[in-house]
Amino acid sequence: MDFKSLKKILVKELFLSKNVFILGHNNMDMDAFASVLGFSLICKKYKKKFYLVSDDKVFDYGINKTFEKMKNIHFIDSKTARDLIDDKSLIVVLDVNKKKLICLDNLSSYSKVVIIDHHDTNSDTVDAEYLYIDKTVSSVSEIVSMLLRKFRINIPKMYATLLLSGIILDTNGLSYKLNRRTFFYCYYLLVNEADMNLSQELLKDDFNSYLRKVKLIEKTYMYDSFAVVVDKSNDIYSRKDIAMVADTLLTFQDIKSCVVVAKIDDNIIGISARSIDKIDVNRFMNNFGGGGNKNEGAAVIENANINDIENKILELIKR
């Protein structure tokens, strides 16, 4: 499906739908969060009742700051959503296409589902009638900004700021995954009064979290231009922290690809990988049941031995 077809489908389905349920991936980052809120503006244009859906119990600093500034934002959980969804409901899923990363289960059983994402598909991808994947964009915040422009929607200042923050987050501070279109939509959001200073505030890191990430970086070892981090301690990290360490490693000289492995729960190991080289990260992560796109990807593995994961990573690198 191309972008023009996506717009036509959204126009048709919004016209036919009674209400809309909008959600991102579990453990939302700023890209998913901004995309969900940004898409709600399209629902408002069509005067459709919409629900924001999430089972997240804990949010990062920037999302919590947004809740403080926008008192009218309200999320319902997946159980409540399931009770409300009927045949006249449209479900819009943003920044994710994998079943295990979405709080609403059995999505393929619903009559109208639109998925909008920039990550590649694999065997865990939801079997949805409308699947829009654009791996050339920086973020789903960029895609939603494109939709808002095509729908001729005036973007309120706070929404523009959030979408800009989503783009900045997913490009690691506008340092990679960039093209002319990305810069155009940053400009477009700034024209809509996105606040760069507030964006920087929303993306601030927690100091203690930063120190923990430094501990991970200290465990880096190299295979040519491939950086590897494997934490074998009992420390628990968030998926976001692991991803940020991977992003950071790419900013160093002579590192063109990297993978970071650490516990994200007692019996769960998280993997985050990045590349600006010939390595296809999506294919790399498929070996661990994960996915992503050519430049970034992740995987979550339960009840696995971290030494076995490390050995498999090294085998793949040496091929």
Coordinates of C-alpha atoms in Angstrom, one line a residue:
M1 CA 0.0 0.0 0.0
D2 CA 1.4 3.4 -0.9
F3 CA 0.8 6.7 1.0
K4 CA -2.0 7.9 -1.4
S5 CA -3.9 4.6 -0.9
L6 CA -3.5 5.0 2.9
K7 CA -5.1 8.4 2.9
K8 CA -8.0 7.1 0.7
I9 CA -8.6 4.2 3.0
L10 CA -8.5 6.4 6.1
V11 CA -11.1 8.7 4.6
K12 CA -13.4 5.8 3.7
E13 CA -13.0 4.0 7.0
L14 CA -13.3 7.1 9.1
F15 CA -16.5 8.0 7.3
L16 CA -18.0 4.6 7.9
S17 CA -16.8 4.0 11.4
K18 CA -18.8 4.9 14.6
N19 CA -15.7 5.3 16.8
V20 CA -11.9 4.8 16.6
F21 CA -9.5 3.1 18.9
I22 CA -5.9 4.3 18.6
L23 CA -2.9 2.5 20.1
G24 CA 0.9 2.2 19.9
H25 CA 3.2 -0.5 21.1
N26 CA 3.6 -1.7 24.7
N27 CA 6.0 0.5 26.7
M28 CA 5.3 3.5 24.5
D29 CA 8.2 5.8 23.7
M30 CA 7.8 9.3 22.5
D31 CA 7.4 8.3 18.8
A32 CA 4.5 6.0 19.6
F33 CA 2.9 8.4 22.1
A34 CA 3.2 11.4 19.8
S35 CA 1.8 9.4 16.8
V36 CA -1.2 8.2 18.8
L37 CA -2.1 11.8 19.9
G38 CA -1.3 13.2 16.5
F39 CA -3.7 10.7 14.8
S40 CA -6.5 11.7 17.2
L41 CA -6.5 15.1 15.4
I42 CA -7.7 13.4 12.3
C43 CA -10.5 11.8 14.2
K44 CA -11.4 15.2 15.5
K45 CA -11.6 16.6 12.0
Y46 CA -14.1 13.9 11.1
K47 CA -15.9 14.4 14.3
K48 CA -15.4 10.8 15.4
K49 CA -15.4 9.6 19.0
F50 CA -12.0 8.1 19.7
Y51 CA -10.3 6.2 22.5
L52 CA -6.6 6.1 23.2
V53 CA -5.6 2.6 24.3
S54 CA -2.7 1.4 26.5
D55 CA -1.9 -1.0 29.2
D56 CA 1.3 0.8 30.2
K57 CA 1.5 1.4 34.0
V58 CA 4.7 3.4 33.9
F59 CA 5.6 6.1 31.4
D60 CA 8.9 7.8 30.8
Y61 CA 9.8 11.4 31.8
G62 CA 8.6 13.1 28.6
I63 CA 5.2 11.4 28.5
N64 CA 4.6 12.1 32.2
K65 CA 5.5 15.8 31.6
T66 CA 3.0 15.8 28.7
F67 CA 0.2 14.5 31.0
E68 CA 1.0 17.4 33.4
K69 CA 0.6 19.9 30.6
M70 CA -2.4 18.3 28.8
K71 CA -4.9 17.4 31.5
N72 CA -7.5 16.2 29.0
I73 CA -5.5 13.2 27.7
H74 CA -7.0 9.9 28.9
F75 CA -6.1 6.3 28.0
I76 CA -8.3 3.3 28.5
D77 CA -6.9 -0.2 29.0
S78 CA -7.2 -3.1 26.5
K79 CA -9.9 -4.8 28.6
T80 CA -12.1 -1.7 28.5
A81 CA -11.4 -1.3 24.8
R82 CA -12.4 -4.9 24.0
D83 CA -15.8 -4.3 25.7
L84 CA -16.4 -1.2 23.6
I85 CA -15.2 -2.4 20.2
D86 CA -17.9 -3.5 17.8
D87 CA -18.3 -4.0 14.0
K88 CA -18.5 -0.3 13.4
S89 CA -15.2 0.4 15.2
L90 CA -12.0 1.3 13.5
I91 CA -8.7 0.2 15.2
V92 CA -5.6 2.2 14.2
V93 CA -2.2 0.8 15.4
L94 CA 0.8 3.0 15.2
D95 CA 4.6 2.3 15.4
V96 CA 4.2 -1.5 15.7
N97 CA 3.0 -4.4 13.6
K98 CA 4.0 -7.4 15.8
K99 CA 1.3 -9.2 17.8
K100 CA 3.4 -9.7 20.9
L101 CA 4.1 -6.0 21.2
I102 CA 0.4 -4.9 21.1
C103 CA -1.9 -4.8 24.1
L104 CA -5.0 -5.8 22.1
D105 CA -4.8 -9.5 21.3
N106 CA -6.4 -11.3 18.3
L107 CA -6.3 -8.1 16.3
S108 CA -6.9 -10.1 13.1
S109 CA -10.4 -11.1 14.4
Y110 CA -11.6 -7.5 14.3
S111 CA -13.3 -6.3 11.1
K112 CA -11.4 -3.0 10.5
V113 CA -7.8 -2.6 11.5
V114 CA -5.3 -0.2 10.0
I115 CA -1.6 -0.6 10.9
I116 CA 0.8 2.3 10.2
D117 CA 4.5 1.5 10.9
H118 CA 8.1 2.0 9.8
H119 CA 9.4 -1.4 11.0
D120 CA 9.7 -4.4 8.7
T121 CA 7.2 -7.3 8.8
N122 CA 7.9 -10.9 9.9
S123 CA 5.9 -14.0 10.9
D124 CA 4.6 -12.2 14.0
T125 CA 3.1 -9.4 12.0
V126 CA -0.7 -8.9 12.5
D127 CA -2.7 -10.2 9.6
A128 CA -4.6 -6.9 9.0
E129 CA -6.5 -5.9 6.0
Y130 CA -4.8 -2.5 5.8
L131 CA -1.1 -2.6 6.5
Y132 CA 1.0 0.4 5.6
I133 CA 4.8 0.0 6.2
D134 CA 7.2 2.7 5.1
K135 CA 10.8 1.8 6.0
T136 CA 12.2 4.9 4.4
V137 CA 10.8 7.3 7.1
S138 CA 12.6 8.3 10.3
S139 CA 9.6 7.5 12.5
V140 CA 5.8 7.1 12.6
S141 CA 5.7 10.7 13.9
E142 CA 6.9 11.7 10.5
I143 CA 4.2 9.6 8.8
V144 CA 1.5 11.1 11.0
S145 CA 2.9 14.6 10.3
M146 CA 2.6 13.7 6.5
L147 CA -1.1 12.7 7.1
L148 CA -1.9 15.8 9.0
R149 CA -0.5 17.9 6.2
K150 CA -2.4 16.0 3.6
F151 CA -5.6 16.3 5.6
R152 CA -5.0 20.0 5.9
I153 CA -5.3 19.9 9.7
N154 CA -4.0 22.8 11.8
I155 CA -1.7 21.2 14.4
P156 CA -1.9 22.7 17.9
K157 CA 1.5 23.8 19.3
M158 CA 1.8 21.0 21.9
Y159 CA 0.9 18.3 19.3
A160 CA 3.5 19.7 16.9
T161 CA 6.1 19.7 19.7
L162 CA 5.3 16.0 20.5
L163 CA 5.6 15.0 16.9
L164 CA 8.9 16.8 16.5
S165 CA 10.1 15.1 19.7
G166 CA 9.1 11.7 18.2
I167 CA 11.2 12.4 15.1
I168 CA 14.2 13.6 17.2
L169 CA 14.0 10.5 19.4
D170 CA 13.9 8.0 16.6
T171 CA 16.8 9.7 14.7
N172 CA 18.9 9.9 17.9
G173 CA 18.9 13.7 17.9
L174 CA 18.7 14.1 14.1
S175 CA 21.9 12.1 13.7
Y176 CA 20.8 9.2 11.5
K177 CA 17.9 7.8 9.4
L178 CA 17.5 11.2 7.8
N179 CA 16.6 12.4 4.4
R180 CA 15.2 15.6 2.9
R181 CA 11.7 14.6 3.7
T182 CA 12.5 14.3 7.4
F183 CA 14.0 17.7 7.5
F184 CA 11.0 19.1 5.6
Y185 CA 8.6 17.7 8.2
C186 CA 10.7 19.0 11.1
Y187 CA 10.4 22.4 9.4
Y188 CA 6.7 21.9 8.9
L189 CA 6.2 21.1 12.6
L190 CA 8.2 24.2 13.5
V191 CA 6.0 26.3 11.2
N192 CA 3.1 24.9 13.3
E193 CA 4.9 26.4 16.3
A194 CA 6.6 23.3 17.7
D195 CA 8.6 24.4 20.7
M196 CA 12.2 23.1 20.3
N197 CA 13.1 24.1 23.9
L198 CA 10.1 22.1 25.2
S199 CA 11.0 19.2 23.0
Q200 CA 14.5 19.1 24.5
E201 CA 12.9 19.2 27.9
L202 CA 10.6 16.2 27.1
L203 CA 13.5 14.2 25.8
K204 CA 15.7 14.7 28.9
D205 CA 17.2 11.7 30.4
D206 CA 17.1 10.7 34.1
F207 CA 20.5 11.1 35.7
N208 CA 20.5 7.7 37.5
S209 CA 19.2 6.1 34.3
Y210 CA 22.1 7.7 32.4
L211 CA 24.7 6.3 34.9
R212 CA 23.2 2.8 34.4
K213 CA 23.5 3.2 30.6
V214 CA 27.1 4.2 31.1
K215 CA 27.7 0.9 32.9
L216 CA 26.4 -0.9 29.9
I217 CA 28.6 1.1 27.5
E218 CA 31.6 0.2 29.6
K219 CA 31.0 -3.5 28.7
T220 CA 31.4 -2.9 25.0
Y221 CA 33.8 -5.0 23.0
M222 CA 34.5 -4.8 19.2
Y223 CA 34.5 -7.1 16.2
D224 CA 35.9 -4.9 13.5
S225 CA 33.3 -2.1 13.2
F226 CA 30.6 -4.1 15.1
A227 CA 30.2 -3.2 18.8
V228 CA 28.8 -5.8 21.2
V229 CA 27.4 -5.3 24.7
V230 CA 26.3 -8.2 26.8
D231 CA 25.4 -7.6 30.4
K232 CA 25.6 -10.8 32.5
S233 CA 24.8 -9.3 35.8
N234 CA 21.4 -9.5 37.5
D235 CA 20.7 -5.8 36.8
I236 CA 17.3 -5.1 35.2
Y237 CA 17.1 -2.5 32.4
S238 CA 14.2 -1.0 30.5
R239 CA 13.9 -1.7 26.8
K240 CA 14.2 2.0 26.3
D241 CA 17.5 2.1 28.1
I242 CA 18.9 -0.7 26.0
A243 CA 17.8 1.0 22.8
M244 CA 19.3 4.3 23.9
V245 CA 22.7 2.6 24.5
A246 CA 22.5 1.1 21.0
D247 CA 21.8 4.6 19.6
T248 CA 24.7 6.1 21.6
L249 CA 27.2 3.5 20.3
L250 CA 26.5 4.5 16.7
T251 CA 27.7 8.1 17.5
F252 CA 31.3 6.8 18.1
Q253 CA 34.0 6.7 15.5
D254 CA 34.6 3.4 13.8
I255 CA 31.3 1.8 15.0
K256 CA 28.9 1.0 12.1
S257 CA 26.8 -1.6 13.8
C258 CA 26.0 -2.6 17.3
V259 CA 24.0 -5.0 19.5
V260 CA 23.1 -4.6 23.2
V261 CA 21.9 -7.5 25.3
A262 CA 20.6 -7.2 28.9
K263 CA 17.9 -8.4 31.2
I264 CA 14.6 -6.5 31.1
D265 CA 12.9 -8.8 33.7
D266 CA 13.9 -11.7 35.9
N267 CA 13.5 -14.3 33.1
I268 CA 13.4 -12.0 30.1
I269 CA 16.3 -10.8 28.0
G270 CA 16.1 -7.8 25.7
I271 CA 18.2 -7.2 22.6
S272 CA 18.5 -3.9 20.7
A273 CA 20.5 -3.6 17.5
R274 CA 21.5 -0.7 15.2
S275 CA 23.4 -0.4 11.9
I276 CA 24.5 2.3 9.4
D277 CA 26.4 -0.4 7.5
K278 CA 25.5 -3.2 5.1
I279 CA 24.1 -5.3 7.9
D280 CA 20.3 -5.6 7.7
V281 CA 19.2 -5.3 11.3
N282 CA 15.7 -6.7 10.7
R283 CA 17.2 -9.9 9.3
F284 CA 19.7 -10.0 12.1
M285 CA 16.9 -9.7 14.8
N286 CA 14.7 -12.3 13.0
N287 CA 17.3 -14.9 14.3
F288 CA 16.1 -14.1 17.8
G289 CA 12.4 -13.9 17.1
G290 CA 12.4 -10.1 16.8
G291 CA 12.4 -7.6 14.0
G292 CA 12.6 -4.0 13.0
N293 CA 13.9 -2.4 9.8
K294 CA 17.3 -2.2 8.0
N295 CA 18.8 0.2 10.5
E296 CA 17.2 -0.7 13.8
G297 CA 15.6 -3.6 15.5
A298 CA 14.9 -5.4 18.8
A299 CA 13.9 -8.7 20.2
V300 CA 12.6 -10.1 23.5
I301 CA 13.5 -13.6 24.6
E302 CA 12.1 -15.5 27.6
N303 CA 13.8 -18.2 29.6
A304 CA 17.0 -18.1 27.6
N305 CA 20.7 -18.4 28.5
I306 CA 22.5 -15.1 27.9
N307 CA 25.7 -16.9 27.0
D308 CA 23.9 -18.8 24.3
I309 CA 22.5 -15.6 22.9
E310 CA 26.0 -14.0 23.0
N311 CA 27.5 -17.0 21.1
K312 CA 24.8 -16.8 18.5
I313 CA 25.4 -13.1 18.0
L314 CA 29.1 -13.7 17.5
E315 CA 28.4 -16.5 15.0
L316 CA 26.2 -14.2 13.0
I317 CA 28.7 -11.4 13.0
K318 CA 31.5 -13.7 11.8
R319 CA 29.5 -15.0 8.8

